PDB file of C-alpha atoms in Angstrom:
ATOM      1  CA  MET A 906     -18.294  62.318   1.602  1.00 82.00           C
ATOM      2  CA  ALA A 907     -19.129  65.762   2.945  1.00 88.00           C
ATOM      3  CA  THR A 908     -22.723  66.699   3.748  1.00 92.00           C
ATOM      4  CA  ILE A 909     -23.965  70.113   2.551  1.00 93.00           C
ATOM      5  CA  ARG A 910     -27.140  71.707   3.791  1.00 93.00           C
ATOM      6  CA  ASN A 911     -28.350  74.765   1.837  1.00 91.00           C
ATOM      7  CA  ILE A 912     -30.391  77.419   3.640  1.00 89.00           C
ATOM      8  CA  GLY A 913     -31.246  80.255   1.313  1.00 84.00           C
ATOM      9  CA  LEU A 914     -28.136  82.209   0.387  1.00 88.00           C
ATOM     10  CA  ILE A 915     -25.866  80.303   2.729  1.00 93.00           C
ATOM     11  CA  ALA A 916     -24.992  76.653   3.218  1.00 94.00           C
ATOM     12  CA  GLN A 917     -23.398  74.455   5.851  1.00 94.00           C
ATOM     13  CA  LEU A 918     -20.751  71.805   5.152  1.00 94.00           C
ATOM     14  CA  ARG A 919     -20.087  68.954   7.543  1.00 94.00           C
ATOM     15  CA  SER A 920     -17.203  66.547   6.781  1.00 94.00           C
ATOM     16  CA  GLU A 921     -15.792  63.349   8.236  1.00 93.00           C
ATOM     17  CA  ALA A 922     -12.491  63.080  10.048  1.00 92.00           C
ATOM     18  CA  SER A 923     -11.103  60.930   7.225  1.00 92.00           C
ATOM     19  CA  SER A 924     -11.578  63.745   4.714  1.00 95.00           C
ATOM     20  CA  HIS A 925      -9.479  66.874   4.244  1.00 96.00           C
ATOM     21  CA  ILE A 926     -11.540  69.928   3.243  1.00 96.00           C
ATOM     22  CA  ILE A 927     -10.079  72.940   1.446  1.00 96.00           C
ATOM     23  CA  ARG A 928     -12.290  76.019   0.887  1.00 95.00           C
ATOM     24  CA  TYR A 929     -11.194  78.478  -1.734  1.00 94.00           C
ATOM     25  CA  ARG A 930     -12.411  82.045  -2.239  1.00 91.00           C
ATOM     26  CA  ASN A 931     -11.194  84.158  -5.081  1.00 87.00           C
ATOM     27  CA  GLY A 932      -8.525  81.545  -5.796  1.00 84.00           C
ATOM     28  CA  ARG A 933      -7.076  81.564  -2.308  1.00 91.00           C
ATOM     29  CA  VAL A 934      -7.297  79.025   0.444  1.00 93.00           C
ATOM     30  CA  ARG A 935      -9.624  80.263   3.180  1.00 93.00           C
ATOM     31  CA  GLN A 936      -9.995  77.075   5.226  1.00 93.00           C
ATOM     32  CA  SER A 937      -8.080  73.797   5.204  1.00 95.00           C
ATOM     33  CA  GLY A 938      -8.325  70.861   7.571  1.00 95.00           C
ATOM     34  CA  ARG A 939      -9.825  67.484   8.420  1.00 94.00           C
ATOM     35  CA  GLY A 940     -13.368  67.047   9.669  1.00 92.00           C
ATOM     36  CA  LEU A 941     -14.315  70.720   9.216  1.00 95.00           C
ATOM     37  CA  VAL A 942     -17.801  72.119   9.776  1.00 95.00           C
ATOM     38  CA  PHE A 943     -18.499  75.626   8.513  1.00 94.00           C
ATOM     39  CA  TRP A 944     -20.959  77.977   6.834  1.00 94.00           C
ATOM     40  CA  PHE A 945     -20.252  79.432   3.414  1.00 93.00           C
ATOM     41  CA  ARG A 946     -21.835  81.267   0.546  1.00 92.00           C
ATOM     42  CA  PRO A 947     -22.109  78.920  -2.463  1.00 90.00           C
ATOM     43  CA  GLU A 948     -21.890  81.719  -5.063  1.00 89.00           C
ATOM     44  CA  THR A 949     -18.444  82.802  -3.849  1.00 90.00           C
ATOM     45  CA  ALA A 950     -16.878  79.534  -2.620  1.00 93.00           C
ATOM     46  CA  SER A 951     -15.030  76.572  -4.157  1.00 94.00           C
ATOM     47  CA  ILE A 952     -14.490  73.488  -2.012  1.00 95.00           C
ATOM     48  CA  SER A 953     -12.265  70.420  -2.462  1.00 96.00           C
ATOM     49  CA  GLU A 954     -12.541  67.176  -0.485  1.00 96.00           C
ATOM     50  CA  LEU A 955      -9.560  64.820  -0.377  1.00 96.00           C
ATOM     51  CA  PRO A 956      -9.610  61.316   1.204  1.00 95.00           C
ATOM     52  CA  MET A 957      -6.980  60.924   3.930  1.00 94.00           C
ATOM     53  CA  ASP A 958      -7.522  57.208   4.606  1.00 94.00           C
ATOM     54  CA  ASP A 959      -5.348  54.471   3.060  1.00 95.00           C
ATOM     55  CA  ARG A 960      -6.550  53.331  -0.333  1.00 95.00           C
ATOM     56  CA  GLU A 961      -5.751  50.169  -2.287  1.00 96.00           C
ATOM     57  CA  MET A 962      -5.727  49.596  -5.986  1.00 96.00           C
ATOM     58  CA  THR A 963      -5.528  46.360  -7.963  1.00 96.00           C
ATOM     59  CA  LEU A 964      -2.404  45.731 -10.005  1.00 96.00           C
ATOM     60  CA  PHE A 965      -2.484  43.425 -13.015  1.00 96.00           C
ATOM     61  CA  VAL A 966       0.340  43.440 -15.552  1.00 96.00           C
ATOM     62  CA  ARG A 967       0.968  41.000 -18.393  1.00 94.00           C
ATOM     63  CA  GLY A 968       4.469  41.092 -19.871  1.00 94.00           C
ATOM     64  CA  ARG A 969       7.135  38.993 -21.585  1.00 94.00           C
ATOM     65  CA  SER A 970      10.204  37.419 -20.110  1.00 94.00           C
ATOM     66  CA  ARG A 971      13.646  37.673 -21.648  1.00 94.00           C
ATOM     67  CA  ASP A 972      12.993  34.443 -23.542  1.00 92.00           C
ATOM     68  CA  PHE A 973       9.709  35.850 -24.930  1.00 92.00           C
ATOM     69  CA  GLN A 974       7.315  33.950 -22.685  1.00 92.00           C
ATOM     70  CA  ALA A 975       4.110  35.589 -21.447  1.00 93.00           C
ATOM     71  CA  VAL A 976       3.997  36.131 -17.686  1.00 95.00           C
ATOM     72  CA  ALA A 977       1.194  37.713 -15.644  1.00 95.00           C
ATOM     73  CA  VAL A 978       1.676  39.592 -12.356  1.00 96.00           C
ATOM     74  CA  GLN A 979      -1.198  40.308  -9.998  1.00 96.00           C
ATOM     75  CA  GLY A 980      -1.350  42.124  -6.672  1.00 96.00           C
ATOM     76  CA  THR A 981      -2.405  45.298  -4.841  1.00 97.00           C
ATOM     77  CA  ILE A 982      -0.783  48.689  -4.090  1.00 97.00           C
ATOM     78  CA  GLY A 983      -1.716  50.681  -1.021  1.00 97.00           C
ATOM     79  CA  TRP A 984      -1.368  54.493  -1.027  1.00 97.00           C
ATOM     80  CA  HIS A 985      -2.466  57.575   0.819  1.00 96.00           C
ATOM     81  CA  VAL A 986      -2.332  61.375   0.595  1.00 96.00           C
ATOM     82  CA  VAL A 987       0.568  63.028   2.438  1.00 96.00           C
ATOM     83  CA  ASP A 988       0.139  66.622   1.187  1.00 96.00           C
ATOM     84  CA  PRO A 989      -3.540  67.336   0.527  1.00 95.00           C
ATOM     85  CA  GLU A 990      -3.064  70.987  -0.532  1.00 94.00           C
ATOM     86  CA  LEU A 991      -0.360  69.987  -3.011  1.00 96.00           C
ATOM     87  CA  LEU A 992      -2.571  67.186  -4.355  1.00 96.00           C
ATOM     88  CA  ALA A 993      -5.533  69.531  -4.592  1.00 95.00           C
ATOM     89  CA  SER A 994      -3.435  71.928  -6.600  1.00 93.00           C
ATOM     90  CA  ARG A 995      -2.436  69.176  -9.070  1.00 94.00           C
ATOM     91  CA  VAL A 996      -5.604  67.071  -9.223  1.00 95.00           C
ATOM     92  CA  ASP A 997      -9.161  68.363  -9.209  1.00 94.00           C
ATOM     93  CA  PHE A 998     -10.965  67.212  -6.050  1.00 96.00           C
ATOM     94  CA  SER A 999     -13.668  69.885  -6.148  1.00 94.00           C
ATOM     95  CA  ILE A1000     -17.160  68.900  -5.036  1.00 95.00           C
ATOM     96  CA  GLY A1001     -20.594  70.027  -6.082  1.00 93.00           C
ATOM     97  CA  LEU A1002     -21.840  72.597  -3.568  1.00 91.00           C
ATOM     98  CA  ALA A1003     -25.392  71.352  -3.910  1.00 88.00           C
ATOM     99  CA  THR A1004     -24.755  67.623  -3.498  1.00 87.00           C
ATOM    100  CA  GLY A1005     -21.325  67.348  -1.868  1.00 89.00           C
ATOM    101  CA  LYS A1006     -20.149  64.793  -4.460  1.00 92.00           C
ATOM    102  CA  LEU A1007     -16.892  64.923  -6.397  1.00 93.00           C
ATOM    103  CA  ARG A1008     -17.312  66.471  -9.807  1.00 91.00           C
ATOM    104  CA  GLY A1009     -14.626  64.465 -11.509  1.00 92.00           C
ATOM    105  CA  GLU A1010     -12.772  61.165 -10.956  1.00 94.00           C
ATOM    106  CA  PRO A1011      -9.546  62.197  -9.224  1.00 95.00           C
ATOM    107  CA  ILE A1012      -9.028  58.826  -7.510  1.00 95.00           C
ATOM    108  CA  GLU A1013      -8.969  57.073 -10.880  1.00 96.00           C
ATOM    109  CA  ARG A1014      -6.391  59.558 -12.141  1.00 95.00           C
ATOM    110  CA  ILE A1015      -4.113  58.912  -9.169  1.00 96.00           C
ATOM    111  CA  GLU A1016      -4.452  55.145  -9.545  1.00 96.00           C
ATOM    112  CA  ALA A1017      -3.784  55.420 -13.263  1.00 96.00           C
ATOM    113  CA  ARG A1018      -0.510  57.183 -12.461  1.00 96.00           C
ATOM    114  CA  LEU A1019       0.371  54.526  -9.893  1.00 96.00           C
ATOM    115  CA  ASN A1020      -0.536  51.775 -12.349  1.00 96.00           C
ATOM    116  CA  GLY A1021       1.647  53.323 -15.038  1.00 96.00           C
ATOM    117  CA  ILE A1022       4.691  53.595 -12.798  1.00 96.00           C
ATOM    118  CA  ALA A1023       4.239  50.110 -11.365  1.00 96.00           C
ATOM    119  CA  GLY A1024       3.468  48.553 -14.757  1.00 96.00           C
ATOM    120  CA  GLN A1025       6.619  50.003 -16.267  1.00 96.00           C
ATOM    121  CA  ALA A1026       8.732  48.629 -13.427  1.00 96.00           C
ATOM    122  CA  VAL A1027       7.120  45.202 -13.743  1.00 96.00           C
ATOM    123  CA  LEU A1028       7.680  45.045 -17.502  1.00 96.00           C
ATOM    124  CA  GLN A1029      11.340  45.963 -17.085  1.00 96.00           C
ATOM    125  CA  TYR A1030      11.800  43.327 -14.406  1.00 96.00           C
ATOM    126  CA  LEU A1031      10.112  40.615 -16.480  1.00 95.00           C
ATOM    127  CA  GLY A1032      12.048  41.506 -19.621  1.00 95.00           C
ATOM    128  CA  ALA A1033      15.391  41.245 -17.799  1.00 95.00           C
ATOM    129  CA  ASN A1034      14.928  37.627 -16.661  1.00 94.00           C
ATOM    130  CA  PRO A1035      14.089  34.305 -18.331  1.00 94.00           C
ATOM    131  CA  VAL A1036      10.821  32.698 -17.395  1.00 92.00           C
ATOM    132  CA  GLY A1037      12.512  29.869 -15.518  1.00 90.00           C
ATOM    133  CA  ALA A1038      14.376  32.301 -13.247  1.00 93.00           C
ATOM    134  CA  LEU A1039      11.214  34.340 -12.681  1.00 93.00           C
ATOM    135  CA  LEU A1040       9.224  31.310 -11.619  1.00 90.00           C
ATOM    136  CA  ASP A1041      12.034  29.934  -9.473  1.00 91.00           C
ATOM    137  CA  ALA A1042      12.467  33.248  -7.652  1.00 93.00           C
ATOM    138  CA  GLY A1043       8.751  33.837  -7.166  1.00 92.00           C
ATOM    139  CA  PRO A1044       7.036  37.214  -6.637  1.00 95.00           C
ATOM    140  CA  GLU A1045       9.097  38.409  -3.658  1.00 95.00           C
ATOM    141  CA  PRO A1046      12.080  39.881  -5.596  1.00 95.00           C
ATOM    142  CA  LEU A1047       9.658  41.698  -7.894  1.00 96.00           C
ATOM    143  CA  ARG A1048       7.739  43.042  -4.884  1.00 96.00           C
ATOM    144  CA  ILE A1049      10.922  44.455  -3.354  1.00 96.00           C
ATOM    145  CA  THR A1050      11.895  46.024  -6.680  1.00 96.00           C
ATOM    146  CA  LEU A1051       8.450  47.487  -7.174  1.00 96.00           C
ATOM    147  CA  GLU A1052       8.370  48.879  -3.639  1.00 95.00           C
ATOM    148  CA  SER A1053      11.700  50.639  -4.200  1.00 96.00           C
ATOM    149  CA  VAL A1054      10.606  52.081  -7.550  1.00 96.00           C
ATOM    150  CA  LEU A1055       7.325  53.455  -6.179  1.00 96.00           C
ATOM    151  CA  ALA A1056       8.985  54.891  -3.080  1.00 95.00           C
ATOM    152  CA  ALA A1057      11.471  56.781  -5.235  1.00 95.00           C
ATOM    153  CA  ALA A1058       8.997  57.838  -7.938  1.00 95.00           C
ATOM    154  CA  SER A1059       9.067  61.619  -8.283  1.00 95.00           C
ATOM    155  CA  ALA A1060       5.767  61.533 -10.175  1.00 94.00           C
ATOM    156  CA  LEU A1061       4.079  60.562  -6.908  1.00 95.00           C
ATOM    157  CA  ALA A1062       5.994  62.901  -4.632  1.00 95.00           C
ATOM    158  CA  GLU A1063       5.188  65.907  -6.774  1.00 94.00           C
ATOM    159  CA  ILE A1064       1.433  65.385  -6.306  1.00 95.00           C
ATOM    160  CA  GLY A1065       1.647  64.628  -2.578  1.00 95.00           C
ATOM    161  CA  VAL A1066       0.899  60.855  -2.749  1.00 96.00           C
ATOM    162  CA  GLU A1067       2.883  58.109  -1.053  1.00 96.00           C
ATOM    163  CA  VAL A1068       2.807  54.335  -1.480  1.00 96.00           C
ATOM    164  CA  VAL A1069       2.410  52.492   1.827  1.00 96.00           C
ATOM    165  CA  SER A1070       2.325  48.829   0.746  1.00 95.00           C
ATOM    166  CA  VAL A1071       2.935  46.530  -2.199  1.00 96.00           C
ATOM    167  CA  ARG A1072       1.559  42.982  -2.222  1.00 96.00           C
ATOM    168  CA  LEU A1073       1.927  40.544  -5.095  1.00 95.00           C
ATOM    169  CA  THR A1074      -0.363  37.527  -5.021  1.00 93.00           C
ATOM    170  CA  ASN A1075       0.650  35.806  -8.227  1.00 92.00           C
ATOM    171  CA  LEU A1076       3.426  35.606 -10.792  1.00 93.00           C
ATOM    172  CA  ALA A1077       2.566  32.964 -13.348  1.00 91.00           C
ATOM    173  CA  PRO A1078       2.982  32.101 -17.022  1.00 90.00           C
ATOM    174  CA  THR A1079       0.137  31.306 -19.371  1.00 85.00           C
ATOM    175  CA  SER A1080      -1.754  28.070 -18.846  1.00 83.00           C
ATOM    176  CA  GLU A1081      -0.129  26.505 -21.932  1.00 86.00           C
ATOM    177  CA  LEU A1082       3.370  27.437 -20.773  1.00 81.00           C
ATOM    178  CA  GLU A1083       2.589  26.329 -17.253  1.00 76.00           C
ATOM    179  CA  ARG A1084       1.522  22.918 -18.510  1.00 82.00           C
ATOM    180  CA  ALA A1085       4.665  22.717 -20.643  1.00 78.00           C
ATOM    181  CA  LEU A1086       6.826  23.608 -17.644  1.00 73.00           C
ATOM    182  CA  GLN A1087       5.006  21.130 -15.484  1.00 74.00           C
ATOM    183  CA  THR A1088       5.469  18.310 -17.988  1.00 81.00           C
ATOM    184  CA  PRO A1089       9.102  17.388 -17.066  1.00 81.00           C
ATOM    185  CA  THR A1090       8.274  17.405 -13.375  1.00 76.00           C
ATOM    186  CA  PHE A1091       5.085  15.483 -13.997  1.00 78.00           C
ATOM    187  CA  GLU A1092       6.921  12.977 -16.174  1.00 82.00           C
ATOM    188  CA  ALA A1093       9.635  12.579 -13.525  1.00 83.00           C
ATOM    189  CA  LEU A1094       7.018  12.024 -10.837  1.00 83.00           C
ATOM    190  CA  GLN A1095       5.152   9.642 -13.126  1.00 83.00           C
ATOM    191  CA  GLN A1096       8.398   7.788 -13.797  1.00 86.00           C
ATOM    192  CA  LYS A1097       9.019   7.504 -10.066  1.00 87.00           C
ATOM    193  CA  ALA A1098       5.463   6.303  -9.589  1.00 87.00           C
ATOM    194  CA  ASP A1099       5.947   3.749 -12.385  1.00 86.00           C
ATOM    195  CA  GLU A1100       9.222   2.634 -10.821  1.00 87.00           C
ATOM    196  CA  ALA A1101       7.515   2.307  -7.456  1.00 88.00           C
ATOM    197  CA  THR A1102       4.709   0.320  -9.072  1.00 87.00           C
ATOM    198  CA  PHE A1103       7.223  -1.856 -10.922  1.00 86.00           C
ATOM    199  CA  SER A1104       9.217  -2.395  -7.732  1.00 87.00           C
ATOM    200  CA  ARG A1105       6.043  -3.279  -5.867  1.00 88.00           C
ATOM    201  CA  ARG A1106       5.011  -5.718  -8.583  1.00 89.00           C
ATOM    202  CA  ALA A1107       8.531  -7.180  -8.743  1.00 88.00           C
ATOM    203  CA  LEU A1108       8.487  -7.605  -4.986  1.00 88.00           C
ATOM    204  CA  ALA A1109       5.070  -9.252  -5.211  1.00 90.00           C
ATOM    205  CA  VAL A1110       6.350 -11.579  -7.964  1.00 89.00           C
ATOM    206  CA  GLU A1111       9.445 -12.349  -5.905  1.00 89.00           C
ATOM    207  CA  LYS A1112       7.284 -13.137  -2.896  1.00 90.00           C
ATOM    208  CA  GLU A1113       5.014 -15.310  -5.034  1.00 89.00           C
ATOM    209  CA  ARG A1114       8.087 -17.088  -6.427  1.00 88.00           C
ATOM    210  CA  ALA A1115       9.431 -17.610  -2.901  1.00 90.00           C
ATOM    211  CA  ILE A1116       6.042 -18.931  -1.809  1.00 92.00           C
ATOM    212  CA  ALA A1117       5.899 -21.251  -4.841  1.00 89.00           C
ATOM    213  CA  GLU A1118       9.450 -22.455  -4.183  1.00 89.00           C
ATOM    214  CA  ASN A1119       8.582 -23.007  -0.552  1.00 90.00           C
ATOM    215  CA  GLU A1120       5.476 -24.963  -1.543  1.00 90.00           C
ATOM    216  CA  LEU A1121       7.518 -26.978  -4.050  1.00 90.00           C
ATOM    217  CA  ALA A1122      10.211 -27.657  -1.442  1.00 90.00           C
ATOM    218  CA  THR A1123       7.509 -28.706   1.000  1.00 91.00           C
ATOM    219  CA  LYS A1124       5.928 -31.010  -1.572  1.00 90.00           C
ATOM    220  CA  THR A1125       9.363 -32.400  -2.467  1.00 90.00           C
ATOM    221  CA  GLU A1126      10.139 -33.000   1.176  1.00 90.00           C
ATOM    222  CA  LEU A1127       6.774 -34.662   1.696  1.00 90.00           C
ATOM    223  CA  ALA A1128       7.330 -36.848  -1.392  1.00 89.00           C
ATOM    224  CA  ARG A1129      10.809 -37.759  -0.144  1.00 89.00           C
ATOM    225  CA  ARG A1130       9.443 -38.635   3.262  1.00 89.00           C
ATOM    226  CA  GLU A1131       6.621 -40.590   1.645  1.00 88.00           C
ATOM    227  CA  THR A1132       9.199 -42.479  -0.439  1.00 88.00           C
ATOM    228  CA  GLN A1133      11.192 -43.200   2.708  1.00 89.00           C
ATOM    229  CA  LEU A1134       8.022 -44.277   4.453  1.00 89.00           C
ATOM    230  CA  ILE A1135       7.091 -46.603   1.586  1.00 90.00           C
ATOM    231  CA  ALA A1136      10.642 -47.994   1.511  1.00 88.00           C
ATOM    232  CA  GLN A1137      10.566 -48.463   5.276  1.00 89.00           C
ATOM    233  CA  GLU A1138       7.184 -50.133   5.090  1.00 88.00           C
ATOM    234  CA  SER A1139       8.484 -52.398   2.308  1.00 85.00           C
ATOM    235  CA  GLU A1140      11.564 -53.168   4.377  1.00 87.00           C
ATOM    236  CA  ASN A1141       9.384 -53.882   7.403  1.00 88.00           C
ATOM    237  CA  ALA A1142       7.096 -56.110   5.320  1.00 86.00           C
ATOM    238  CA  ARG A1143      10.134 -57.897   3.906  1.00 85.00           C
ATOM    239  CA  ASN A1144      11.579 -58.320   7.371  1.00 86.00           C
ATOM    240  CA  ARG A1145       8.244 -59.605   8.638  1.00 86.00           C
ATOM    241  CA  ALA A1146       8.067 -62.043   5.698  1.00 83.00           C
ATOM    242  CA  VAL A1147      11.619 -63.177   6.371  1.00 83.00           C
ATOM    243  CA  GLY A1148      10.809 -63.545  10.049  1.00 81.00           C
ATOM    244  CA  VAL A1149       7.653 -65.490   9.292  1.00 82.00           C
ATOM    245  CA  ALA A1150       9.562 -67.678   6.805  1.00 79.00           C
ATOM    246  CA  GLU A1151      12.317 -68.271   9.304  1.00 80.00           C
ATOM    247  CA  ALA A1152       9.774 -69.052  12.002  1.00 77.00           C
ATOM    248  CA  ARG A1153       7.981 -71.401   9.686  1.00 79.00           C
ATOM    249  CA  GLY A1154      11.323 -72.924   8.713  1.00 76.00           C
ATOM    250  CA  LEU A1155      12.165 -73.437  12.351  1.00 78.00           C
ATOM    251  CA  GLU A1156       8.752 -74.925  12.964  1.00 79.00           C
ATOM    252  CA  SER A1157       9.161 -77.140   9.888  1.00 77.00           C
ATOM    253  CA  ALA A1158      12.607 -78.172  11.047  1.00 75.00           C
ATOM    254  CA  ALA A1159      11.283 -78.886  14.518  1.00 76.00           C
ATOM    255  CA  GLU A1160       8.349 -80.784  13.091  1.00 79.00           C
ATOM    256  CA  ALA A1161      10.686 -82.716  10.797  1.00 76.00           C
ATOM    257  CA  GLU A1162      12.967 -83.441  13.716  1.00 80.00           C
ATOM    258  CA  ARG A1163       9.972 -84.563  15.778  1.00 80.00           C
ATOM    259  CA  ILE A1164       8.727 -86.725  12.923  1.00 80.00           C
ATOM    260  CA  ARG A1165      12.217 -88.071  12.450  1.00 79.00           C
ATOM    261  CA  LEU A1166      12.480 -88.909  16.103  1.00 81.00           C
ATOM    262  CA  VAL A1167       9.008 -90.442  16.172  1.00 77.00           C
ATOM    263  CA  GLU A1168       9.591 -92.371  13.020  1.00 79.00           C
ATOM    264  CA  GLY A1169      12.997 -93.406  14.279  1.00 79.00           C
ATOM    265  CA  ALA A1170      11.424 -94.589  17.503  1.00 77.00           C
ATOM    266  CA  LYS A1171       8.769 -96.410  15.544  1.00 78.00           C
ATOM    267  CA  ALA A1172      11.379 -97.896  13.281  1.00 76.00           C
ATOM    268  CA  GLU A1173      13.490 -98.930  16.274  1.00 77.00           C
ATOM    269  CA  ALA A1174      10.447-100.444  17.949  1.00 75.00           C
ATOM    270  CA  GLU A1175       9.530-102.202  14.750  1.00 73.00           C
ATOM    271  CA  ARG A1176      13.099-103.339  14.355  1.00 76.00           C
ATOM    272  CA  GLN A1177      13.122-104.692  17.851  1.00 76.00           C
ATOM    273  CA  ARG A1178       9.724-106.320  17.309  1.00 72.00           C
ATOM    274  CA  VAL A1179      10.909-107.836  14.054  1.00 68.00           C
ATOM    275  CA  ALA A1180      14.076-109.022  15.802  1.00 71.00           C
ATOM    276  CA  THR A1181      11.875-110.575  18.471  1.00 69.00           C
ATOM    277  CA  TYR A1182       9.597-112.219  15.918  1.00 66.00           C
ATOM    278  CA  ARG A1183      12.573-113.467  13.915  1.00 67.00           C
ATOM    279  CA  ASP A1184      13.557-115.891  16.618  1.00 66.00           C
ATOM    280  CA  LEU A1185      10.020-117.243  17.229  1.00 64.00           C
ATOM    281  CA  PRO A1186       8.923-120.613  15.915  1.00 68.00           C
ATOM    282  CA  PRO A1187       6.417-120.612  13.136  1.00 65.00           C
ATOM    283  CA  ALA A1188       3.690-121.921  15.432  1.00 63.00           C
ATOM    284  CA  VAL A1189       4.089-118.979  17.744  1.00 63.00           C
ATOM    285  CA  LEU A1190       4.091-116.585  14.840  1.00 63.00           C
ATOM    286  CA  PHE A1191       1.020-118.236  13.607  1.00 64.00           C
ATOM    287  CA  GLY A1192      -0.652-117.828  16.973  1.00 66.00           C
ATOM    288  CA  LEU A1193       0.298-114.215  17.217  1.00 66.00           C
ATOM    289  CA  ALA A1194      -0.946-113.609  13.725  1.00 66.00           C
ATOM    290  CA  ALA A1195      -4.182-115.315  14.625  1.00 65.00           C
ATOM    291  CA  ARG A1196      -4.508-113.113  17.719  1.00 67.00           C
ATOM    292  CA  GLU A1197      -3.773-110.014  15.677  1.00 67.00           C
ATOM    293  CA  LEU A1198      -6.310-111.041  13.151  1.00 61.00           C
ATOM    294  CA  ALA A1199      -8.853-111.797  15.815  1.00 63.00           C
ATOM    295  CA  GLY A1200      -8.391-108.337  17.238  1.00 62.00           C
ATOM    296  CA  LYS A1201      -9.165-106.789  13.906  1.00 61.00           C
ATOM    297  CA  LEU A1202     -12.166-108.890  13.075  1.00 57.00           C
ATOM    298  CA  GLU A1203     -15.445-107.593  14.378  1.00 59.00           C
ATOM    299  CA  THR A1204     -17.483-110.823  14.166  1.00 60.00           C
ATOM    300  CA  ILE A1205     -16.773-114.454  13.375  1.00 58.00           C
ATOM    301  CA  GLU A1206     -19.842-116.293  12.217  1.00 60.00           C
ATOM    302  CA  HIS A1207     -18.224-119.760  12.020  1.00 60.00           C
ATOM    303  CA  VAL A1208     -14.740-121.353  11.989  1.00 58.00           C
ATOM    304  CA  ASN A1209     -13.950-124.627  10.203  1.00 64.00           C
ATOM    305  CA  ILE A1210     -11.133-126.478  11.932  1.00 61.00           C
ATOM    306  CA  THR A1211     -10.212-129.702  10.309  1.00 65.00           C
ATOM    307  CA  PRO A1212      -8.602-132.531  12.296  1.00 67.00           C
ATOM    308  CA  ASP A1213      -5.496-132.179  10.290  1.00 65.00           C
ATOM    309  CA  LEU A1214      -5.208-128.475  11.056  1.00 60.00           C
ATOM    310  CA  LEU A1215      -5.824-128.980  14.755  1.00 59.00           C
ATOM    311  CA  ALA A1216      -3.319-131.885  14.958  1.00 65.00           C
ATOM    312  CA  ALA A1217      -0.697-129.873  13.162  1.00 63.00           C
ATOM    313  CA  ALA A1218      -1.316-126.875  15.468  1.00 58.00           C
ATOM    314  CA  LEU A1219      -1.091-128.909  18.602  1.00 60.00           C
ATOM    315  CA  GLY A1220       2.027-130.555  17.369  1.00 64.00           C
ATOM    316  CA  GLU A1221       3.670-127.259  16.775  1.00 58.00           C
ATOM    317  CA  PHE A1222       2.516-125.945  20.166  1.00 54.00           C
ATOM    318  CA  ARG A1223       4.251-128.792  21.928  1.00 59.00           C
ATOM    319  CA  LYS A1224       7.487-127.724  20.368  1.00 57.00           C
ATOM    320  CA  VAL A1225       7.325-124.214  21.863  1.00 51.00           C
ATOM    321  CA  PRO A1226       9.562-123.750  24.926  1.00 57.00           C
ATOM    322  CA  PRO A1227       7.733-123.013  28.140  1.00 56.00           C
ATOM    323  CA  SER A1228       9.302-119.524  28.449  1.00 54.00           C
ATOM    324  CA  ILE A1229       8.056-118.547  25.060  1.00 49.00           C
ATOM    325  CA  ALA A1230       4.705-120.085  25.538  1.00 49.00           C
ATOM    326  CA  ALA A1231       4.290-118.034  28.703  1.00 49.00           C
ATOM    327  CA  ARG A1232       4.518-114.909  26.617  1.00 50.00           C
TER     328      ARG A1232
END
């Protein structure tokens, strides 16, 4: 903004390098340039100040696609003045000579023109495409189209304004439509997630089944081995019992054979003894019997021998042959 200092009937204007100053007198341009400093008479002068730096304006357009869906476009448009004298002749940029401030709102008028041209181009672009194609393509095709339209707009060239940049930050449907468009994708992703969860659970079940089968096979194998062990132990016990029985049978047979031999020997000895005693006279047998009896008796308190018994015994003794009596 230019600075004006009033001193009586004259005043001094001092401007920045980013501003273009045009001083008129009697309807004619007397001075024109950037960053001017000069003295003037306020009662005879008219001054305009035009910004020469790049300016940006916000663009927001809401339109309908070819399939009647609401779509919003948001971005910025950069512009600057290329012909300040032409712009000053078409738009009022005059300033108050006492304050140095713009009297009107020329910047808003320029941006309104830019907004109208850009908005019309955006609405035409949106109306020519379905919402699906617009969202798939994104904002870049619209930005290129808008840049071309603004560069060729005669309504800007005839006032000495040029567009230097177009940036679109968003091209989106309404929140309801966006949710509706997101639903198939969301459902597909949810279905994939469900399938992944199902597959994970199925895999877990399969692993649990394999573990259970492995445990069952292990238990079955252990039971089979236990059965074999029990059968083997039974077989071993049976074999031991058979062995013991056979050993006892052998011992019994040996004992029976020993008894048989002993008894046979006894019987043979008895037979021989009986055969020996068979040939002895009765007196000798009587004597032997008496000796046997005497060996078994512990004490004899008294013996009664009658004369008849003694005579009979002596008589029998005389009959014994000497060889037998010597026995």
